[in-house]
PDB file of C-alpha atoms and ligand atoms in Angstrom:
ATOM      1  CA  MET S 221      18.214 -44.966  48.002  1.00 74.00           C
ATOM      2  CA  THR S 222      16.443 -42.139  49.848  1.00 90.00           C
ATOM      3  CA  SER S 223      18.731 -39.790  51.764  1.00 96.00           C
ATOM      4  CA  ALA S 224      17.494 -36.958  53.927  1.00 97.00           C
ATOM      5  CA  ARG S 225      18.690 -34.497  56.528  1.00 97.00           C
ATOM      6  CA  ALA S 226      16.868 -32.173  58.925  1.00 98.00           C
ATOM      7  CA  TYR S 227      18.178 -29.042  60.669  1.00 98.00           C
ATOM      8  CA  PRO S 228      16.818 -27.355  63.851  1.00 98.00           C
ATOM      9  CA  PRO S 229      15.291 -23.835  63.859  1.00 98.00           C
ATOM     10  CA  SER S 230      17.564 -20.854  63.054  1.00 97.00           C
ATOM     11  CA  GLN S 231      17.191 -17.078  63.136  1.00 98.00           C
ATOM     12  CA  PHE S 232      18.030 -16.987  59.449  1.00 98.00           C
ATOM     13  CA  VAL S 233      18.784 -19.810  57.048  1.00 98.00           C
ATOM     14  CA  ILE S 234      19.323 -20.432  53.342  1.00 98.00           C
ATOM     15  CA  LEU S 235      19.423 -23.891  51.774  1.00 98.00           C
ATOM     16  CA  VAL S 236      20.305 -24.366  48.101  1.00 98.00           C
ATOM     17  CA  HIS S 237      20.424 -27.349  45.746  1.00 98.00           C
ATOM     18  CA  GLY S 238      22.412 -27.906  42.571  1.00 98.00           C
ATOM     19  CA  GLY S 239      20.237 -30.647  41.144  1.00 96.00           C
ATOM     20  CA  ALA S 240      19.319 -34.260  41.795  1.00 95.00           C
ATOM     21  CA  GLY S 241      20.764 -36.925  39.511  1.00 91.00           C
ATOM     22  CA  ASP S 242      23.803 -39.130  39.266  1.00 90.00           C
ATOM     23  CA  VAL S 243      26.890 -36.916  39.327  1.00 91.00           C
ATOM     24  CA  PRO S 244      30.076 -39.044  39.102  1.00 90.00           C
ATOM     25  CA  ALA S 245      31.639 -39.447  42.557  1.00 92.00           C
ATOM     26  CA  GLU S 246      34.849 -37.607  41.603  1.00 94.00           C
ATOM     27  CA  ARG S 247      32.886 -34.486  40.602  1.00 92.00           C
ATOM     28  CA  ARG S 248      30.532 -34.247  43.566  1.00 95.00           C
ATOM     29  CA  ALA S 249      32.849 -32.075  45.689  1.00 96.00           C
ATOM     30  CA  LEU S 250      32.921 -29.456  42.910  1.00 96.00           C
ATOM     31  CA  HIS S 251      29.125 -29.332  42.829  1.00 96.00           C
ATOM     32  CA  ALA S 252      28.962 -29.024  46.626  1.00 97.00           C
ATOM     33  CA  GLU S 253      31.488 -26.161  46.536  1.00 98.00           C
ATOM     34  CA  GLY S 254      29.393 -24.359  43.909  1.00 98.00           C
ATOM     35  CA  CYS S 255      26.336 -24.715  46.137  1.00 98.00           C
ATOM     36  CA  LEU S 256      28.236 -23.341  49.136  1.00 98.00           C
ATOM     37  CA  ARG S 257      29.313 -20.248  47.169  1.00 98.00           C
ATOM     38  CA  ALA S 258      25.669 -19.660  46.259  1.00 98.00           C
ATOM     39  CA  ALA S 259      24.393 -20.199  49.813  1.00 98.00           C
ATOM     40  CA  GLU S 260      27.022 -17.786  51.143  1.00 98.00           C
ATOM     41  CA  ALA S 261      25.877 -15.114  48.664  1.00 98.00           C
ATOM     42  CA  GLY S 262      22.314 -15.552  49.932  1.00 98.00           C
ATOM     43  CA  ALA S 263      23.398 -15.646  53.577  1.00 98.00           C
ATOM     44  CA  ALA S 264      25.212 -12.307  53.179  1.00 98.00           C
ATOM     45  CA  VAL S 265      21.832 -10.772  52.322  1.00 98.00           C
ATOM     46  CA  LEU S 266      20.099 -12.433  55.296  1.00 98.00           C
ATOM     47  CA  LYS S 267      22.844 -11.583  57.805  1.00 98.00           C
ATOM     48  CA  SER S 268      22.433  -7.876  57.147  1.00 98.00           C
ATOM     49  CA  GLY S 269      18.671  -8.073  57.686  1.00 98.00           C
ATOM     50  CA  GLY S 270      17.772  -8.435  54.006  1.00 98.00           C
ATOM     51  CA  ALA S 271      14.701 -10.206  52.659  1.00 98.00           C
ATOM     52  CA  ALA S 272      14.464 -13.938  52.009  1.00 99.00           C
ATOM     53  CA  LEU S 273      13.275 -13.038  48.496  1.00 99.00           C
ATOM     54  CA  ASP S 274      16.499 -11.106  47.767  1.00 99.00           C
ATOM     55  CA  ALA S 275      18.579 -13.918  49.280  1.00 99.00           C
ATOM     56  CA  VAL S 276      17.119 -16.702  47.106  1.00 99.00           C
ATOM     57  CA  GLU S 277      17.467 -14.570  43.972  1.00 99.00           C
ATOM     58  CA  ALA S 278      21.121 -13.799  44.810  1.00 99.00           C
ATOM     59  CA  ALA S 279      21.887 -17.477  45.463  1.00 99.00           C
ATOM     60  CA  VAL S 280      20.240 -18.708  42.276  1.00 98.00           C
ATOM     61  CA  ARG S 281      22.068 -16.084  40.173  1.00 98.00           C
ATOM     62  CA  VAL S 282      25.372 -17.521  41.444  1.00 98.00           C
ATOM     63  CA  LEU S 283      24.269 -21.024  40.417  1.00 98.00           C
ATOM     64  CA  GLU S 284      23.006 -19.793  37.023  1.00 98.00           C
ATOM     65  CA  ASP S 285      26.406 -18.203  36.374  1.00 98.00           C
ATOM     66  CA  ASP S 286      28.267 -21.389  37.341  1.00 97.00           C
ATOM     67  CA  PRO S 287      28.747 -23.575  34.222  1.00 96.00           C
ATOM     68  CA  LEU S 288      28.594 -26.747  36.338  1.00 95.00           C
ATOM     69  CA  PHE S 289      24.833 -26.455  36.739  1.00 96.00           C
ATOM     70  CA  ASN S 290      21.885 -26.863  34.389  1.00 96.00           C
ATOM     71  CA  ALA S 291      20.607 -23.291  34.535  1.00 98.00           C
ATOM     72  CA  GLY S 292      21.762 -20.080  32.853  1.00 98.00           C
ATOM     73  CA  THR S 293      25.336 -20.742  31.681  1.00 97.00           C
ATOM     74  CA  GLY S 294      25.520 -24.535  31.274  1.00 96.00           C
ATOM     75  CA  ALA S 295      21.802 -25.031  30.631  1.00 97.00           C
ATOM     76  CA  CYS S 296      20.933 -28.166  28.714  1.00 95.00           C
ATOM     77  CA  LEU S 297      19.824 -28.154  25.088  1.00 96.00           C
ATOM     78  CA  ASN S 298      16.497 -29.170  23.604  1.00 95.00           C
ATOM     79  CA  GLU S 299      15.937 -31.476  20.604  1.00 94.00           C
ATOM     80  CA  ASP S 300      16.747 -28.587  18.251  1.00 96.00           C
ATOM     81  CA  GLY S 301      20.028 -27.824  20.035  1.00 96.00           C
ATOM     82  CA  LEU S 302      18.471 -24.651  21.466  1.00 97.00           C
ATOM     83  CA  ILE S 303      18.128 -23.375  25.034  1.00 98.00           C
ATOM     84  CA  GLU S 304      14.687 -22.869  26.583  1.00 98.00           C
ATOM     85  CA  LEU S 305      14.773 -21.682  30.198  1.00 98.00           C
ATOM     86  CA  ASP S 306      12.278 -22.243  33.033  1.00 98.00           C
ATOM     87  CA  ALA S 307      12.412 -20.292  36.324  1.00 98.00           C
ATOM     88  CA  SER S 308      10.178 -19.085  39.125  1.00 98.00           C
ATOM     89  CA  ILE S 309      10.387 -17.172  42.379  1.00 99.00           C
ATOM     90  CA  MET S 310       7.876 -16.715  45.192  1.00 98.00           C
ATOM     91  CA  ASP S 311       7.741 -15.056  48.589  1.00 98.00           C
ATOM     92  CA  GLY S 312       5.807 -16.129  51.654  1.00 98.00           C
ATOM     93  CA  THR S 313       3.202 -13.402  51.243  1.00 98.00           C
ATOM     94  CA  GLY S 314       2.046 -14.997  47.974  1.00 98.00           C
ATOM     95  CA  ARG S 315       3.779 -12.813  45.389  1.00 98.00           C
ATOM     96  CA  ALA S 316       5.175 -14.860  42.486  1.00 98.00           C
ATOM     97  CA  GLY S 317       6.811 -14.518  39.080  1.00 99.00           C
ATOM     98  CA  ALA S 318       7.818 -17.100  36.479  1.00 99.00           C
ATOM     99  CA  VAL S 319       9.133 -17.620  32.959  1.00 99.00           C
ATOM    100  CA  ALA S 320       8.770 -20.797  30.899  1.00 98.00           C
ATOM    101  CA  ALA S 321      10.377 -22.068  27.687  1.00 98.00           C
ATOM    102  CA  MET S 322      12.132 -18.694  27.448  1.00 98.00           C
ATOM    103  CA  PRO S 323      14.894 -18.143  24.873  1.00 98.00           C
ATOM    104  CA  PRO S 324      18.420 -17.587  26.292  1.00 98.00           C
ATOM    105  CA  PHE S 325      19.005 -14.897  28.917  1.00 98.00           C
ATOM    106  CA  LYS S 326      21.880 -14.962  31.407  1.00 98.00           C
ATOM    107  CA  ASN S 327      19.763 -14.902  34.585  1.00 98.00           C
ATOM    108  CA  ALA S 328      16.210 -16.186  34.108  1.00 98.00           C
ATOM    109  CA  ILE S 329      15.559 -15.945  37.850  1.00 99.00           C
ATOM    110  CA  SER S 330      15.869 -12.153  37.748  1.00 99.00           C
ATOM    111  CA  ILE S 331      13.343 -12.012  34.901  1.00 99.00           C
ATOM    112  CA  ALA S 332      10.975 -14.101  37.037  1.00 99.00           C
ATOM    113  CA  ARG S 333      11.648 -11.606  39.845  1.00 99.00           C
ATOM    114  CA  ALA S 334      10.814  -8.740  37.475  1.00 99.00           C
ATOM    115  CA  ALA S 335       7.464 -10.442  36.749  1.00 99.00           C
ATOM    116  CA  LEU S 336       6.827 -10.734  40.504  1.00 98.00           C
ATOM    117  CA  GLU S 337       7.581  -7.027  41.013  1.00 98.00           C
ATOM    118  CA  ASP S 338       5.594  -5.963  37.935  1.00 98.00           C
ATOM    119  CA  GLY S 339       2.554  -7.801  39.268  1.00 98.00           C
ATOM    120  CA  ARG S 340       0.433  -7.755  36.089  1.00 98.00           C
ATOM    121  CA  HIS S 341       0.824 -11.493  35.391  1.00 98.00           C
ATOM    122  CA  VAL S 342       2.552 -14.343  37.212  1.00 98.00           C
ATOM    123  CA  MET S 343       4.019 -16.235  34.240  1.00 98.00           C
ATOM    124  CA  TYR S 344       5.387 -15.342  30.806  1.00 98.00           C
ATOM    125  CA  ALA S 345       6.256 -18.009  28.207  1.00 98.00           C
ATOM    126  CA  ALA S 346       8.457 -18.350  25.127  1.00 98.00           C
ATOM    127  CA  HIS S 347       8.723 -15.228  22.923  1.00 98.00           C
ATOM    128  CA  GLY S 348       6.347 -13.325  25.193  1.00 98.00           C
ATOM    129  CA  ALA S 349       8.762 -13.927  28.056  1.00 98.00           C
ATOM    130  CA  ALA S 350      11.651 -12.628  25.943  1.00 98.00           C
ATOM    131  CA  ARG S 351       9.637  -9.550  25.022  1.00 98.00           C
ATOM    132  CA  PHE S 352       8.745  -8.923  28.687  1.00 98.00           C
ATOM    133  CA  ALA S 353      12.408  -9.328  29.675  1.00 98.00           C
ATOM    134  CA  MET S 354      13.633  -6.870  27.062  1.00 98.00           C
ATOM    135  CA  GLN S 355      10.934  -4.356  28.043  1.00 98.00           C
ATOM    136  CA  LYS S 356      12.346  -4.615  31.574  1.00 98.00           C
ATOM    137  CA  GLY S 357      15.881  -3.924  30.315  1.00 98.00           C
ATOM    138  CA  PHE S 358      17.349  -7.444  30.279  1.00 98.00           C
ATOM    139  CA  GLU S 359      19.752  -8.203  27.440  1.00 98.00           C
ATOM    140  CA  ARG S 360      19.122 -11.284  25.325  1.00 98.00           C
ATOM    141  CA  ALA S 361      21.973 -13.857  25.239  1.00 98.00           C
ATOM    142  CA  THR S 362      22.962 -16.134  22.373  1.00 97.00           C
ATOM    143  CA  VAL S 363      22.765 -19.934  22.595  1.00 97.00           C
ATOM    144  CA  GLU S 364      26.551 -19.980  22.112  1.00 97.00           C
ATOM    145  CA  ALA S 365      27.086 -17.672  25.109  1.00 97.00           C
ATOM    146  CA  LEU S 366      25.250 -20.020  27.512  1.00 98.00           C
ATOM    147  CA  ARG S 367      26.169 -23.360  25.900  1.00 97.00           C
ATOM    148  CA  THR S 368      29.096 -25.110  27.597  1.00 96.00           C
ATOM    149  CA  ASP S 369      31.265 -27.735  25.884  1.00 96.00           C
ATOM    150  CA  ALA S 370      30.091 -30.316  28.447  1.00 92.00           C
ATOM    151  CA  ALA S 371      26.414 -29.666  27.724  1.00 93.00           C
ATOM    152  CA  PHE S 372      27.012 -29.734  23.960  1.00 95.00           C
ATOM    153  CA  GLN S 373      28.973 -33.022  24.144  1.00 93.00           C
ATOM    154  CA  ARG S 374      26.284 -34.609  26.277  1.00 90.00           C
ATOM    155  CA  TRP S 375      23.567 -33.441  23.872  1.00 93.00           C
ATOM    156  CA  LYS S 376      25.470 -34.921  20.899  1.00 93.00           C
ATOM    157  CA  GLU S 377      25.925 -38.240  22.741  1.00 90.00           C
ATOM    158  CA  LEU S 378      22.203 -38.407  23.469  1.00 89.00           C
ATOM    159  CA  ARG S 379      21.275 -37.456  19.902  1.00 89.00           C
ATOM    160  CA  ASP S 380      23.406 -40.173  18.319  1.00 88.00           C
ATOM    161  CA  GLY S 381      22.464 -42.823  20.902  1.00 82.00           C
ATOM    162  CA  ARG S 382      25.860 -43.077  22.659  1.00 77.00           C
ATOM    163  CA  ALA S 383      24.339 -42.121  26.039  1.00 73.00           C
ATOM    164  CA  SER S 384      21.082 -42.363  27.905  1.00 68.00           C
ATOM    165  CA  GLU S 385      19.576 -39.607  30.045  1.00 62.00           C
ATOM    166  CA  LYS S 386      20.756 -41.559  33.089  1.00 49.00           C
ATOM    167  CA  GLY S 387      24.024 -40.171  34.343  1.00 44.00           C
ATOM    168  CA  TRP S 388      23.558 -36.613  33.132  1.00 52.00           C
ATOM    169  CA  ALA S 389      25.528 -34.688  35.715  1.00 48.00           C
ATOM    170  CA  GLY S 390      23.939 -31.297  35.435  1.00 56.00           C
ATOM    171  CA  GLY S 391      21.108 -30.191  37.633  1.00 88.00           C
ATOM    172  CA  THR S 392      18.289 -27.777  38.119  1.00 97.00           C
ATOM    173  CA  VAL S 393      19.149 -25.225  40.801  1.00 98.00           C
ATOM    174  CA  GLY S 394      17.093 -23.776  43.636  1.00 98.00           C
ATOM    175  CA  ALA S 395      17.140 -21.949  46.945  1.00 99.00           C
ATOM    176  CA  VAL S 396      14.819 -21.555  49.928  1.00 99.00           C
ATOM    177  CA  ALA S 397      15.339 -19.101  52.773  1.00 99.00           C
ATOM    178  CA  ARG S 398      13.923 -17.719  56.010  1.00 98.00           C
ATOM    179  CA  ASP S 399      14.922 -14.174  56.952  1.00 98.00           C
ATOM    180  CA  LEU S 400      15.327 -12.414  60.314  1.00 98.00           C
ATOM    181  CA  HIS S 401      11.811 -10.985  59.942  1.00 98.00           C
ATOM    182  CA  GLY S 402      10.229 -14.453  59.709  1.00 98.00           C
ATOM    183  CA  HIS S 403       9.468 -14.392  55.978  1.00 98.00           C
ATOM    184  CA  VAL S 404      10.267 -17.290  53.644  1.00 98.00           C
ATOM    185  CA  ALA S 405      10.921 -17.416  49.885  1.00 99.00           C
ATOM    186  CA  ALA S 406      11.786 -19.970  47.203  1.00 99.00           C
ATOM    187  CA  ALA S 407      13.450 -19.798  43.771  1.00 99.00           C
ATOM    188  CA  THR S 408      14.070 -22.463  41.111  1.00 98.00           C
ATOM    189  CA  SER S 409      15.817 -22.205  37.722  1.00 98.00           C
ATOM    190  CA  THR S 410      16.666 -24.743  35.018  1.00 98.00           C
ATOM    191  CA  GLY S 411      17.396 -25.544  31.402  1.00 97.00           C
ATOM    192  CA  GLY S 412      15.015 -28.499  31.860  1.00 96.00           C
ATOM    193  CA  MET S 413      15.888 -31.920  30.468  1.00 93.00           C
ATOM    194  CA  MET S 414      18.643 -32.604  27.951  1.00 92.00           C
ATOM    195  CA  ASP S 415      17.189 -33.223  24.441  1.00 92.00           C
ATOM    196  CA  LYS S 416      13.688 -32.283  25.637  1.00 94.00           C
ATOM    197  CA  ALA S 417      10.992 -31.539  23.074  1.00 95.00           C
ATOM    198  CA  ALA S 418      10.822 -27.934  21.919  1.00 97.00           C
ATOM    199  CA  GLY S 419       8.227 -26.172  24.053  1.00 97.00           C
ATOM    200  CA  ARG S 420       8.387 -28.701  26.896  1.00 97.00           C
ATOM    201  CA  VAL S 421       7.852 -26.988  30.252  1.00 97.00           C
ATOM    202  CA  GLY S 422       8.927 -28.716  33.462  1.00 96.00           C
ATOM    203  CA  ASP S 423       8.004 -28.206  37.083  1.00 97.00           C
ATOM    204  CA  SER S 424      10.515 -25.455  37.854  1.00 98.00           C
ATOM    205  CA  PRO S 425       8.425 -22.472  36.657  1.00 98.00           C
ATOM    206  CA  LEU S 426       5.153 -23.896  37.955  1.00 98.00           C
ATOM    207  CA  ILE S 427       4.084 -22.390  41.277  1.00 98.00           C
ATOM    208  CA  GLY S 428       3.021 -25.285  43.495  1.00 98.00           C
ATOM    209  CA  ALA S 429       4.916 -27.964  41.545  1.00 98.00           C
ATOM    210  CA  GLY S 430       8.624 -27.005  41.439  1.00 98.00           C
ATOM    211  CA  ASN S 431       8.499 -23.968  43.687  1.00 98.00           C
ATOM    212  CA  PHE S 432       6.306 -22.673  46.483  1.00 98.00           C
ATOM    213  CA  ALA S 433       6.482 -20.300  49.456  1.00 99.00           C
ATOM    214  CA  ASP S 434       3.996 -19.492  52.197  1.00 98.00           C
ATOM    215  CA  ASP S 435       4.859 -17.747  55.474  1.00 98.00           C
ATOM    216  CA  ALA S 436       2.397 -20.090  57.228  1.00 98.00           C
ATOM    217  CA  THR S 437       3.835 -23.406  55.964  1.00 98.00           C
ATOM    218  CA  GLY S 438       7.308 -22.797  54.514  1.00 98.00           C
ATOM    219  CA  ALA S 439       9.195 -22.718  51.218  1.00 98.00           C
ATOM    220  CA  CYS S 440      10.129 -25.574  48.867  1.00 98.00           C
ATOM    221  CA  SER S 441      12.229 -25.957  45.685  1.00 98.00           C
ATOM    222  CA  THR S 442      12.446 -29.222  43.737  1.00 98.00           C
ATOM    223  CA  THR S 443      14.767 -30.956  41.269  1.00 97.00           C
ATOM    224  CA  GLY S 444      14.441 -34.135  39.250  1.00 96.00           C
ATOM    225  CA  HIS S 445      11.802 -35.558  36.899  1.00 95.00           C
ATOM    226  CA  GLY S 446       9.670 -32.481  36.340  1.00 96.00           C
ATOM    227  CA  GLU S 447       6.630 -34.378  35.105  1.00 96.00           C
ATOM    228  CA  ALA S 448       6.448 -36.263  38.431  1.00 96.00           C
ATOM    229  CA  PHE S 449       6.573 -33.059  40.501  1.00 97.00           C
ATOM    230  CA  ILE S 450       3.862 -31.532  38.281  1.00 98.00           C
ATOM    231  CA  ARG S 451       1.558 -34.544  38.583  1.00 98.00           C
ATOM    232  CA  THR S 452       1.787 -34.509  42.373  1.00 98.00           C
ATOM    233  CA  VAL S 453       1.735 -30.690  42.843  1.00 98.00           C
ATOM    234  CA  PHE S 454       4.735 -31.423  44.990  1.00 98.00           C
ATOM    235  CA  ALA S 455       6.099 -28.116  46.312  1.00 98.00           C
ATOM    236  CA  ALA S 456       2.783 -26.816  47.625  1.00 98.00           C
ATOM    237  CA  ARG S 457       1.984 -30.060  49.435  1.00 98.00           C
ATOM    238  CA  ALA S 458       5.421 -30.953  50.867  1.00 98.00           C
ATOM    239  CA  ARG S 459       6.276 -30.238  54.514  1.00 98.00           C
ATOM    240  CA  VAL S 460       9.545 -29.910  56.401  1.00 98.00           C
ATOM    241  CA  ASP S 461       8.921 -32.912  58.665  1.00 97.00           C
ATOM    242  CA  SER S 462       7.778 -35.304  55.903  1.00 98.00           C
ATOM    243  CA  LEU S 463       9.974 -34.380  52.931  1.00 98.00           C
ATOM    244  CA  ALA S 464      11.493 -37.838  52.359  1.00 98.00           C
ATOM    245  CA  ALA S 465       8.067 -39.498  52.659  1.00 98.00           C
ATOM    246  CA  ASP S 466       6.604 -36.881  50.288  1.00 98.00           C
ATOM    247  CA  LEU S 467       9.252 -37.847  47.710  1.00 98.00           C
ATOM    248  CA  GLU S 468       8.601 -41.558  48.172  1.00 98.00           C
ATOM    249  CA  ARG S 469       4.879 -40.988  47.670  1.00 98.00           C
ATOM    250  CA  MET S 470       5.620 -39.108  44.448  1.00 98.00           C
ATOM    251  CA  THR S 471       7.816 -41.932  43.172  1.00 97.00           C
ATOM    252  CA  ALA S 472       5.229 -44.584  44.078  1.00 98.00           C
ATOM    253  CA  ARG S 473       2.583 -42.648  42.175  1.00 98.00           C
ATOM    254  CA  THR S 474       4.571 -41.566  39.101  1.00 97.00           C
ATOM    255  CA  ALA S 475       7.859 -43.556  39.023  1.00 96.00           C
ATOM    256  CA  GLY S 476       9.666 -40.198  38.806  1.00 95.00           C
ATOM    257  CA  ARG S 477      12.585 -39.423  41.127  1.00 95.00           C
ATOM    258  CA  GLY S 478      14.311 -36.335  42.401  1.00 96.00           C
ATOM    259  CA  GLY S 479      15.064 -34.193  45.393  1.00 97.00           C
ATOM    260  CA  ALA S 480      13.703 -31.231  47.325  1.00 98.00           C
ATOM    261  CA  ILE S 481      14.764 -28.594  49.828  1.00 98.00           C
ATOM    262  CA  PHE S 482      12.481 -26.990  52.424  1.00 98.00           C
ATOM    263  CA  VAL S 483      12.654 -24.170  54.968  1.00 98.00           C
ATOM    264  CA  ALA S 484       9.872 -23.827  57.562  1.00 98.00           C
ATOM    265  CA  PRO S 485       8.570 -20.589  59.120  1.00 98.00           C
ATOM    266  CA  ASP S 486      10.531 -21.272  62.348  1.00 98.00           C
ATOM    267  CA  GLY S 487      13.800 -21.522  60.399  1.00 98.00           C
ATOM    268  CA  SER S 488      14.049 -25.301  60.585  1.00 98.00           C
ATOM    269  CA  ALA S 489      15.093 -26.888  57.283  1.00 98.00           C
ATOM    270  CA  ALA S 490      15.363 -30.203  55.468  1.00 98.00           C
ATOM    271  CA  TRP S 491      16.551 -31.751  52.227  1.00 98.00           C
ATOM    272  CA  ALA S 492      15.733 -35.147  50.769  1.00 98.00           C
ATOM    273  CA  ARG S 493      16.549 -37.032  47.571  1.00 97.00           C
ATOM    274  CA  ASN S 494      15.803 -40.454  46.131  1.00 96.00           C
ATOM    275  CA  THR S 495      18.407 -40.178  43.374  1.00 95.00           C
ATOM    276  CA  ALA S 496      22.076 -41.168  43.586  1.00 93.00           C
ATOM    277  CA  SER S 497      23.213 -37.601  44.281  1.00 95.00           C
ATOM    278  CA  MET S 498      21.965 -34.084  44.975  1.00 96.00           C
ATOM    279  CA  SER S 499      24.419 -31.295  45.729  1.00 97.00           C
ATOM    280  CA  TYR S 500      23.284 -28.866  48.434  1.00 98.00           C
ATOM    281  CA  ALA S 501      24.551 -26.264  50.891  1.00 98.00           C
ATOM    282  CA  LEU S 502      23.043 -24.712  54.007  1.00 98.00           C
ATOM    283  CA  VAL S 503      24.168 -21.527  55.735  1.00 98.00           C
ATOM    284  CA  SER S 504      22.394 -20.241  58.859  1.00 98.00           C
ATOM    285  CA  ASP S 505      23.311 -18.102  61.885  1.00 97.00           C
ATOM    286  CA  THR S 506      24.806 -21.253  63.476  1.00 96.00           C
ATOM    287  CA  THR S 507      25.803 -23.634  60.663  1.00 96.00           C
ATOM    288  CA  ALA S 508      27.537 -23.778  57.258  1.00 98.00           C
ATOM    289  CA  GLU S 509      27.774 -27.071  55.427  1.00 97.00           C
ATOM    290  CA  SER S 510      27.582 -28.560  51.962  1.00 98.00           C
ATOM    291  CA  GLY S 511      27.472 -31.998  50.402  1.00 97.00           C
ATOM    292  CA  SER S 512      26.332 -34.088  47.485  1.00 93.00           C
TER     293      SER S 512
HETATM  294  N1  LIG F   1      12.954 -30.570  37.337  1.00 81.81           N
HETATM  295  C1  LIG F   1      13.399 -29.905  36.193  1.00 81.81           C
HETATM  296  C2  LIG F   1      12.727 -30.323  34.971  1.00 81.81           C
HETATM  297  O1  LIG F   1      12.209 -31.426  34.897  1.00 81.81           O
HETATM  298  O2  LIG F   1      12.697 -29.556  34.061  1.00 81.81           O
END
């Protein structure tokens, strides 16, 4: 069930994903539209000569604010019914910032960006991440503010055995971009897995696993079974011209499935998934398209 698509080089390009999984067919257009709104927000930055790093942050904020997706508003709930957020951001020069198992904040990606700019450490976790965020002026959110009815219903169904993880329609979000100056960047944000253990950290905040950027090789953001992407150090090893094969190798090794997006230094791009669906959108100087 692997699907993949490749795009030729562009002056600037942003590619976003709204999560790999099994979104019901009748809802896929909505997810694709949400991705397109996010890609357009990032493309507006790139068009005016802005940095790939600013573009991926802007795109991921749009997806975090969209209740359809499993990040920010709409994030999934852990076994205690609480929200623990994972996010990371990296630019092609090697600067990176990340937060893991962080209590609720509206836009985890901007807290990861604050860590990148601060430069003292790359990653902050749990209450230390919340403390760092508040020191940087971010306002803490309540679980109720970020919890959607859909996420809560799904969590209750899983807790009382009326549903399995299969079919959960939410998704980790991510963006990769190449700017007019030839720099790349990647950003990934998620609530993780529905009903996950408290303290579980997935691939999304881990540089090299769920997110990676290097001006020499390109930028990658992943979605799907986090443990599989961690075990294969996926994002740092993936390449634009082998993305589908990279995913297949991961699945053969770990049995985990998912999807990935990639932008290369020359502005070529690709996405691949080996799940039933993965919403995405690409906007470049020549193309705008979305799908799921
Ligand atoms: N890929 C997202 C997660 O497993 O948390």
